[in-house]
């Protein structure tokens, strides 16, 4: 059995945080692409949605493993309540609270997705937009709390850089696509009137 203060739990915590962040970033990007209605000849939109869902499930698994290994590791004191209540952890309060806040937002998105067929689609969509807040907050949590990032580990800084850059680019694509769709919606009725 693994001792509670085993270095194995510390490595699991670090690894699951990194993989969870990468998967959360990927899930956000796939969600943005789905929302932006991107589909290609050989890659339809439904496939993007399916990959988005699968990536989201994998992200949740790694995030839950991260939270669990953090709570069970006794090297630092992070009580179970700190997993869902920001400000409770005596260890690095702000940094852990950022992770807790991101986790709470992700839980809201998860629960809303589980009850999606029972709630109005507009409410589900608004709750789903919380990922636009959760992903950057989770990024800050990893950036500020990660031993590897704080010590300037090149691989961790590269992972964080790729996550940040790809998320920003996807968000810019989303904004550009929304503007394009809005302009088309305004132009089409005008052309229709002129044809009559």
Short mmCIF file of C-alpha atoms in Angstrom, two decimals:
data_model
loop_
_atom_site.label_atom_id
_atom_site.label_comp_id
_atom_site.label_asym_id
_atom_site.label_seq_id
_atom_site.Cartn_x
_atom_site.Cartn_y
_atom_site.Cartn_z
CA UNK A 1 0.00 0.00 0.00
CA UNK A 2 1.13 3.57 -0.71
CA UNK A 3 2.02 5.58 2.35
CA UNK A 4 0.13 8.86 2.61
CA UNK A 5 3.37 10.86 2.51
CA UNK A 6 4.86 8.79 -0.31
CA UNK A 7 6.63 10.72 -3.07
CA UNK A 8 4.49 8.69 -5.47
CA UNK A 9 1.40 10.75 -4.53
CA UNK A 10 3.35 13.95 -5.11
CA UNK A 11 4.33 12.75 -8.58
CA UNK A 12 0.74 11.69 -9.28
CA UNK A 13 -0.47 15.14 -8.20
CA UNK A 14 2.03 16.88 -10.48
CA UNK A 15 1.39 14.61 -13.45
CA UNK A 16 -2.40 14.71 -13.20
CA UNK A 17 -2.33 18.51 -12.89
CA UNK A 18 -0.30 18.83 -16.07
CA UNK A 19 -2.29 16.27 -18.07
CA UNK A 20 -5.57 17.66 -16.70
CA UNK A 21 -4.62 21.18 -17.79
CA UNK A 22 -3.64 20.01 -21.28
CA UNK A 23 -6.90 18.07 -21.63
CA UNK A 24 -8.97 20.96 -20.23
CA UNK A 25 -7.31 23.29 -22.73
CA UNK A 26 -7.98 20.79 -25.53
CA UNK A 27 -11.59 20.42 -24.43
CA UNK A 28 -12.03 24.19 -24.43
CA UNK A 29 -10.50 24.49 -27.90
CA UNK A 30 -12.68 21.69 -29.28
CA UNK A 31 -15.72 23.33 -27.70
CA UNK A 32 -14.82 26.62 -29.34
CA UNK A 33 -14.39 24.89 -32.70
CA UNK A 34 -17.74 23.16 -32.29
CA UNK A 35 -19.43 26.40 -31.28
CA UNK A 36 -17.79 28.17 -34.20
CA UNK A 37 -19.40 25.57 -36.47
CA UNK A 38 -16.17 24.37 -37.98
CA UNK A 39 -16.38 21.27 -40.10
CA UNK A 40 -14.17 20.08 -42.88
CA UNK A 41 -14.89 17.79 -45.82
CA UNK A 42 -13.18 14.83 -44.17
CA UNK A 43 -13.93 15.86 -40.58
CA UNK A 44 -17.59 16.71 -39.93
CA UNK A 45 -18.80 18.82 -37.02
CA UNK A 46 -20.36 15.84 -35.24
CA UNK A 47 -16.89 14.26 -35.07
CA UNK A 48 -15.52 17.40 -33.43
CA UNK A 49 -18.35 17.20 -30.89
CA UNK A 50 -17.60 13.54 -30.19
CA UNK A 51 -13.90 14.24 -29.66
CA UNK A 52 -14.85 17.24 -27.47
CA UNK A 53 -16.98 15.00 -25.23
CA UNK A 54 -14.33 12.28 -25.01
CA UNK A 55 -11.61 14.81 -24.21
CA UNK A 56 -13.84 16.40 -21.56
CA UNK A 57 -14.34 13.01 -19.89
CA UNK A 58 -10.59 12.35 -19.90
CA UNK A 59 -9.95 15.83 -18.48
CA UNK A 60 -12.45 15.18 -15.68
CA UNK A 61 -10.78 11.86 -14.83
CA UNK A 62 -7.37 13.52 -14.52
CA UNK A 63 -8.76 16.48 -12.59
CA UNK A 64 -10.50 14.16 -10.12
CA UNK A 65 -7.29 12.13 -9.77
CA UNK A 66 -5.39 15.38 -9.17
CA UNK A 67 -7.80 16.52 -6.47
CA UNK A 68 -7.85 13.08 -4.84
CA UNK A 69 -4.07 12.65 -4.80
CA UNK A 70 -3.67 16.17 -3.42
CA UNK A 71 -6.08 15.52 -0.56
CA UNK A 72 -4.61 12.09 0.30
CA UNK A 73 -0.99 13.22 0.19
CA UNK A 74 0.02 14.23 3.71
CA UNK A 75 3.27 15.93 2.72
CA UNK A 76 1.28 19.19 2.67
CA UNK A 77 -2.05 19.73 4.37
CA UNK A 78 -4.90 20.22 1.94
CA UNK A 79 -8.18 19.19 3.59
CA UNK A 80 -10.99 17.56 1.64
CA UNK A 81 -13.14 20.69 2.07
CA UNK A 82 -10.48 22.66 0.15
CA UNK A 83 -11.45 20.66 -2.94
CA UNK A 84 -14.75 22.54 -3.17
CA UNK A 85 -14.51 25.51 -0.78
CA UNK A 86 -12.01 28.22 -1.78
CA UNK A 87 -9.91 29.70 1.02
CA UNK A 88 -10.01 26.65 3.32
CA UNK A 89 -6.56 25.24 2.56
CA UNK A 90 -3.81 26.24 4.99
CA UNK A 91 -1.24 25.42 2.28
CA UNK A 92 -0.66 28.20 -0.29
CA UNK A 93 -4.16 29.59 0.15
CA UNK A 94 -4.49 31.73 -2.99
CA UNK A 95 -2.98 29.19 -5.36
CA UNK A 96 -5.04 26.29 -4.01
CA UNK A 97 -8.15 28.51 -3.99
CA UNK A 98 -7.67 29.21 -7.69
CA UNK A 99 -7.70 25.46 -8.34
CA UNK A 100 -10.73 25.04 -6.10
CA UNK A 101 -12.61 27.82 -7.92
CA UNK A 102 -11.77 26.29 -11.32
CA UNK A 103 -12.85 22.86 -10.02
CA UNK A 104 -16.17 24.29 -8.78
CA UNK A 105 -16.84 25.86 -12.18
CA UNK A 106 -16.01 22.58 -13.91
CA UNK A 107 -18.39 20.75 -11.56
CA UNK A 108 -21.17 23.20 -12.50
CA UNK A 109 -20.51 22.54 -16.19
CA UNK A 110 -20.44 18.78 -15.55
CA UNK A 111 -23.72 18.76 -13.63
CA UNK A 112 -25.41 20.99 -16.21
CA UNK A 113 -24.27 18.61 -18.95
CA UNK A 114 -25.62 15.61 -17.04
CA UNK A 115 -29.05 17.27 -16.74
CA UNK A 116 -28.95 18.91 -20.16
CA UNK A 117 -32.15 17.25 -21.36
CA UNK A 118 -34.02 18.60 -18.30
CA UNK A 119 -32.99 22.25 -18.48
CA UNK A 120 -33.49 24.90 -21.16
CA UNK A 121 -30.73 24.84 -23.77
CA UNK A 122 -30.03 28.55 -23.22
CA UNK A 123 -29.36 27.92 -19.52
CA UNK A 124 -27.11 24.97 -20.36
CA UNK A 125 -25.19 27.08 -22.88
CA UNK A 126 -24.71 29.95 -20.38
CA UNK A 127 -23.48 27.52 -17.74
CA UNK A 128 -21.18 25.92 -20.31
CA UNK A 129 -19.59 29.33 -20.92
CA UNK A 130 -18.13 29.02 -17.40
CA UNK A 131 -15.34 27.02 -19.01
CA UNK A 132 -14.11 30.34 -20.44
CA UNK A 133 -13.43 31.27 -16.82
CA UNK A 134 -12.43 27.84 -15.48
CA UNK A 135 -9.67 27.16 -18.02
CA UNK A 136 -7.65 30.36 -17.42
CA UNK A 137 -8.14 30.07 -13.64
CA UNK A 138 -6.90 26.46 -13.77
CA UNK A 139 -3.97 27.70 -15.85
CA UNK A 140 -3.10 30.27 -13.15
CA UNK A 141 -3.44 27.57 -10.49
CA UNK A 142 -0.88 25.39 -12.26
CA UNK A 143 1.39 28.31 -13.12
CA UNK A 144 1.52 29.62 -9.56
CA UNK A 145 1.48 26.33 -7.65
CA UNK A 146 3.42 23.94 -9.86
CA UNK A 147 6.86 23.14 -8.50
CA UNK A 148 8.08 22.70 -12.06
CA UNK A 149 6.78 26.08 -13.22
CA UNK A 150 8.08 27.91 -10.15
CA UNK A 151 11.54 26.42 -10.61
CA UNK A 152 11.56 27.40 -14.28
CA UNK A 153 11.46 23.87 -15.69
CA UNK A 154 11.67 24.30 -19.46
CA UNK A 155 9.27 21.47 -20.27
CA UNK A 156 6.59 22.79 -17.92
CA UNK A 157 6.96 26.35 -19.17
CA UNK A 158 6.67 24.99 -22.73
CA UNK A 159 3.48 23.08 -21.83
CA UNK A 160 2.01 26.19 -20.20
CA UNK A 161 3.03 28.34 -23.17
CA UNK A 162 1.43 25.98 -25.69
CA UNK A 163 -1.76 25.78 -23.60
CA UNK A 164 -1.99 29.57 -23.29
CA UNK A 165 -1.16 30.30 -26.92
CA UNK A 166 -3.52 27.68 -28.35
CA UNK A 167 -6.38 28.79 -26.08
CA UNK A 168 -5.90 32.45 -27.02
CA UNK A 169 -5.77 31.58 -30.73
CA UNK A 170 -8.93 29.46 -30.47
CA UNK A 171 -10.71 32.26 -28.61
CA UNK A 172 -9.65 34.74 -31.32
CA UNK A 173 -10.99 32.35 -33.98
CA UNK A 174 -14.26 32.18 -32.04
CA UNK A 175 -14.57 35.96 -31.90
CA UNK A 176 -13.73 36.32 -35.61
CA UNK A 177 -16.22 33.59 -36.54
CA UNK A 178 -18.98 35.18 -34.43
CA UNK A 179 -18.39 38.55 -36.10
CA UNK A 180 -18.45 36.92 -39.52
CA UNK A 181 -21.72 35.12 -38.81
CA UNK A 182 -23.25 38.30 -37.37
CA UNK A 183 -22.27 40.30 -40.47
CA UNK A 184 -23.72 37.62 -42.76
CA UNK A 185 -26.98 37.67 -40.79
CA UNK A 186 -27.22 41.43 -41.31
CA UNK A 187 -26.24 41.34 -45.00
CA UNK A 188 -28.53 38.49 -46.06
CA UNK A 189 -31.87 40.16 -45.20
CA UNK A 190 -30.71 43.33 -46.98
CA UNK A 191 -29.92 41.41 -50.18
CA UNK A 192 -33.24 39.60 -50.01
CA UNK A 193 -35.16 42.87 -49.87
CA UNK A 194 -33.28 44.22 -52.88
CA UNK A 195 -34.13 41.15 -54.96
CA UNK A 196 -37.88 41.65 -54.42
#
